PDB file of C-alpha atoms in Angstrom:
ATOM      1  CA  MET A   1      68.955 123.893 100.170  1.00  0.00           C
ATOM      2  CA  GLU A   2      67.806 120.573 101.653  1.00  0.00           C
ATOM      3  CA  ASN A   3      67.287 119.094  98.169  1.00  0.00           C
ATOM      4  CA  VAL A   4      70.843 120.042  97.206  1.00  0.00           C
ATOM      5  CA  ARG A   5      72.228 118.207 100.259  1.00  0.00           C
ATOM      6  CA  VAL A   6      70.132 115.125  99.557  1.00  0.00           C
ATOM      7  CA  GLU A   7      71.276 115.138  95.930  1.00  0.00           C
ATOM      8  CA  GLN A   8      74.934 115.591  96.943  1.00  0.00           C
ATOM      9  CA  SER A   9      74.717 112.770  99.483  1.00  0.00           C
ATOM     10  CA  ARG A  10      73.136 110.532  96.836  1.00  0.00           C
ATOM     11  CA  ILE A  11      75.951 111.366  94.383  1.00  0.00           C
ATOM     12  CA  VAL A  12      78.589 110.697  97.054  1.00  0.00           C
ATOM     13  CA  ARG A  13      76.913 107.392  97.918  1.00  0.00           C
ATOM     14  CA  TYR A  14      76.902 106.308  94.263  1.00  0.00           C
ATOM     15  CA  ALA A  15      80.540 107.370  93.911  1.00  0.00           C
ATOM     16  CA  TYR A  16      81.438 105.157  96.887  1.00  0.00           C
ATOM     17  CA  VAL A  17      79.482 102.210  95.460  1.00  0.00           C
ATOM     18  CA  ILE A  18      81.094 102.570  92.027  1.00  0.00           C
ATOM     19  CA  SER A  19      84.539 102.968  93.616  1.00  0.00           C
ATOM     20  CA  GLY A  20      83.905  99.891  95.745  1.00  0.00           C
ATOM     21  CA  PHE A  21      83.078  97.706  92.766  1.00  0.00           C
ATOM     22  CA  LEU A  22      86.039  99.063  90.785  1.00  0.00           C
ATOM     23  CA  LEU A  23      88.306  98.220  93.735  1.00  0.00           C
ATOM     24  CA  VAL A  24      86.805  94.723  93.901  1.00  0.00           C
ATOM     25  CA  ALA A  25      87.574  94.293  90.184  1.00  0.00           C
ATOM     26  CA  ILE A  26      91.177  95.418  90.722  1.00  0.00           C
ATOM     27  CA  GLY A  27      91.427  93.044  93.689  1.00  0.00           C
ATOM     28  CA  VAL A  28      90.211  90.145  91.559  1.00  0.00           C
ATOM     29  CA  ILE A  29      92.788  91.013  88.903  1.00  0.00           C
ATOM     30  CA  GLY A  30      95.365  90.988  91.719  1.00  0.00           C
ATOM     31  CA  ILE A  31      94.598  87.334  92.409  1.00  0.00           C
ATOM     32  CA  PHE A  32      96.007  86.500  88.982  1.00  0.00           C
ATOM     33  CA  LEU A  33      98.573  89.295  88.677  1.00  0.00           C
ATOM     34  CA  PRO A  34     101.043  88.971  91.544  1.00  0.00           C
ATOM     35  CA  LEU A  35     102.296  92.555  91.338  1.00  0.00           C
ATOM     36  CA  LEU A  36      98.850  93.777  92.347  1.00  0.00           C
ATOM     37  CA  PRO A  37      98.023  93.149  96.003  1.00  0.00           C
ATOM     38  CA  THR A  38      94.532  91.683  96.321  1.00  0.00           C
ATOM     39  CA  THR A  39      93.828  92.278  99.987  1.00  0.00           C
ATOM     40  CA  ILE A  40      94.423  96.021 100.098  1.00  0.00           C
ATOM     41  CA  PHE A  41      92.013  96.643  97.232  1.00  0.00           C
ATOM     42  CA  LEU A  42      89.360  94.516  98.916  1.00  0.00           C
ATOM     43  CA  ILE A  43      89.902  96.399 102.189  1.00  0.00           C
ATOM     44  CA  LEU A  44      89.462  99.704 100.353  1.00  0.00           C
ATOM     45  CA  ALA A  45      86.365  98.334  98.597  1.00  0.00           C
ATOM     46  CA  SER A  46      84.946  97.316 101.963  1.00  0.00           C
ATOM     47  CA  ALA A  47      85.586 100.818 103.315  1.00  0.00           C
ATOM     48  CA  CYS A  48      83.701 102.282 100.343  1.00  0.00           C
ATOM     49  CA  PHE A  49      80.826  99.860 100.876  1.00  0.00           C
ATOM     50  CA  VAL A  50      80.645 100.626 104.606  1.00  0.00           C
ATOM     51  CA  LYS A  51      80.007 104.278 103.690  1.00  0.00           C
ATOM     52  CA  SER A  52      77.552 103.541 100.909  1.00  0.00           C
ATOM     53  CA  SER A  53      76.006 100.079 100.992  1.00  0.00           C
ATOM     54  CA  PRO A  54      76.143  97.774 104.024  1.00  0.00           C
ATOM     55  CA  LYS A  55      74.496  95.110 101.839  1.00  0.00           C
ATOM     56  CA  ALA A  56      77.386  95.228  99.346  1.00  0.00           C
ATOM     57  CA  ASN A  57      79.872  95.068 102.226  1.00  0.00           C
ATOM     58  CA  GLU A  58      78.189  91.947 103.608  1.00  0.00           C
ATOM     59  CA  TRP A  59      78.207  90.416 100.125  1.00  0.00           C
ATOM     60  CA  LEU A  60      81.959  91.047  99.892  1.00  0.00           C
ATOM     61  CA  ARG A  61      82.723  89.722 103.387  1.00  0.00           C
ATOM     62  CA  ASN A  62      80.656  86.577 102.787  1.00  0.00           C
ATOM     63  CA  ASN A  63      81.781  85.996  99.209  1.00  0.00           C
ATOM     64  CA  LYS A  64      82.955  82.426  98.671  1.00  0.00           C
ATOM     65  CA  TYR A  65      86.125  83.499  96.839  1.00  0.00           C
ATOM     66  CA  LEU A  66      86.950  86.955  98.171  1.00  0.00           C
ATOM     67  CA  GLY A  67      85.593  86.913 101.696  1.00  0.00           C
ATOM     68  CA  HIS A  68      88.531  85.103 103.287  1.00  0.00           C
ATOM     69  CA  TYR A  69      90.991  87.778 102.123  1.00  0.00           C
ATOM     70  CA  LEU A  70      88.948  90.405 103.869  1.00  0.00           C
ATOM     71  CA  LYS A  71      87.878  88.497 106.967  1.00  0.00           C
ATOM     72  CA  ASN A  72      91.358  87.296 107.856  1.00  0.00           C
ATOM     73  CA  TYR A  73      92.678  90.826 107.643  1.00  0.00           C
ATOM     74  CA  GLN A  74      89.769  92.695 109.237  1.00  0.00           C
ATOM     75  CA  ASP A  75      89.378  90.173 112.051  1.00  0.00           C
ATOM     76  CA  ARG A  76      93.165  90.163 112.563  1.00  0.00           C
ATOM     77  CA  ALA A  77      93.139  86.375 112.300  1.00  0.00           C
ATOM     78  CA  GLY A  78      96.509  86.414 110.573  1.00  0.00           C
ATOM     79  CA  LEU A  79      98.073  84.235 107.914  1.00  0.00           C
ATOM     80  CA  THR A  80      99.455  80.740 108.145  1.00  0.00           C
ATOM     81  CA  ILE A  81     103.229  80.378 107.891  1.00  0.00           C
ATOM     82  CA  LYS A  82     102.677  78.377 104.705  1.00  0.00           C
ATOM     83  CA  SER A  83     100.705  81.198 103.071  1.00  0.00           C
ATOM     84  CA  LYS A  84     103.266  83.789 104.205  1.00  0.00           C
ATOM     85  CA  ILE A  85     106.149  81.812 102.703  1.00  0.00           C
ATOM     86  CA  PHE A  86     104.261  81.104  99.460  1.00  0.00           C
ATOM     87  CA  THR A  87     103.218  84.742  99.095  1.00  0.00           C
ATOM     88  CA  ILE A  88     106.688  86.126  99.760  1.00  0.00           C
ATOM     89  CA  ILE A  89     108.362  83.673  97.367  1.00  0.00           C
ATOM     90  CA  PHE A  90     105.798  84.347  94.642  1.00  0.00           C
ATOM     91  CA  LEU A  91     106.103  88.097  95.230  1.00  0.00           C
ATOM     92  CA  TRP A  92     109.888  88.059  94.878  1.00  0.00           C
ATOM     93  CA  LEU A  93     109.852  85.787  91.833  1.00  0.00           C
ATOM     94  CA  SER A  94     107.397  88.043  90.038  1.00  0.00           C
ATOM     95  CA  ILE A  95     109.275  91.215  91.062  1.00  0.00           C
ATOM     96  CA  LEU A  96     112.605  89.777  89.919  1.00  0.00           C
ATOM     97  CA  PHE A  97     111.102  88.621  86.632  1.00  0.00           C
ATOM     98  CA  SER A  98     109.536  92.038  86.067  1.00  0.00           C
ATOM     99  CA  ALA A  99     112.681  93.945  87.023  1.00  0.00           C
ATOM    100  CA  PHE A 100     115.035  91.941  84.821  1.00  0.00           C
ATOM    101  CA  TYR A 101     112.867  91.039  81.834  1.00  0.00           C
ATOM    102  CA  LEU A 102     110.098  93.632  81.543  1.00  0.00           C
ATOM    103  CA  THR A 103     111.919  96.918  82.083  1.00  0.00           C
ATOM    104  CA  ASP A 104     115.261  98.518  81.380  1.00  0.00           C
ATOM    105  CA  GLU A 105     114.505 101.617  83.429  1.00  0.00           C
ATOM    106  CA  PHE A 106     116.622 101.745  86.587  1.00  0.00           C
ATOM    107  CA  TYR A 107     114.097 103.827  88.559  1.00  0.00           C
ATOM    108  CA  ILE A 108     111.330 101.299  87.798  1.00  0.00           C
ATOM    109  CA  LYS A 109     113.555  98.507  89.132  1.00  0.00           C
ATOM    110  CA  ILE A 110     114.177 100.518  92.311  1.00  0.00           C
ATOM    111  CA  ILE A 111     110.432 101.081  92.746  1.00  0.00           C
ATOM    112  CA  LEU A 112     109.725  97.368  92.224  1.00  0.00           C
ATOM    113  CA  PHE A 113     112.323  96.371  94.799  1.00  0.00           C
ATOM    114  CA  ALA A 114     111.014  98.960  97.264  1.00  0.00           C
ATOM    115  CA  ILE A 115     107.501  97.548  96.849  1.00  0.00           C
ATOM    116  CA  ALA A 116     108.771  94.002  97.333  1.00  0.00           C
ATOM    117  CA  ILE A 117     110.666  94.971 100.489  1.00  0.00           C
ATOM    118  CA  GLY A 118     107.675  96.866 101.898  1.00  0.00           C
ATOM    119  CA  VAL A 119     105.187  94.087 101.172  1.00  0.00           C
ATOM    120  CA  SER A 120     107.582  91.459 102.552  1.00  0.00           C
ATOM    121  CA  ILE A 121     108.015  93.407 105.795  1.00  0.00           C
ATOM    122  CA  HIS A 122     104.268  93.831 106.075  1.00  0.00           C
ATOM    123  CA  LEU A 123     103.641  90.117 105.516  1.00  0.00           C
ATOM    124  CA  ILE A 124     106.267  89.140 108.056  1.00  0.00           C
ATOM    125  CA  MET A 125     104.700  91.470 110.627  1.00  0.00           C
ATOM    126  CA  VAL A 126     101.158  90.150 110.104  1.00  0.00           C
ATOM    127  CA  LYS A 127     100.091  87.788 112.874  1.00  0.00           C
ATOM    128  CA  THR A 128     100.876  84.144 112.140  1.00  0.00           C
ATOM    129  CA  LYS A 129      98.016  81.654 112.548  1.00  0.00           C
ATOM    130  CA  ASN A 130      98.862  78.289 114.071  1.00  0.00           C
ATOM    131  CA  HIS A 131      96.489  76.297 111.865  1.00  0.00           C
ATOM    132  CA  GLU A 132      94.951  76.392 108.364  1.00  0.00           C
TER     133      GLU A 132
END
């Protein structure tokens, strides 16, 4: 019975590690694809790594390119007003482009606008940093 538990915990640990790296990959894609939010996928990846590999979590938090997304959010440091404005403008431009040029389906347009409204509200509510 003990061997079964050890094997199950090992499988669960590997599943968390694999999920974490898949979420990191999706987060990286989100840097270049504005409809995909980067930070939330990195937060989820960090949660997977916390449960499976503290070393991988430290790698992610200290990563030169990805670490700042995670640290600012996890440490509740906030976003600068400049980054909030840029993000919201870029979000709405990409949503509008997608809604009017990439789909004819009305329900998809409604979903896109709902996402844009939700993300905009979230960004506005995030603490604003006074400096870069």
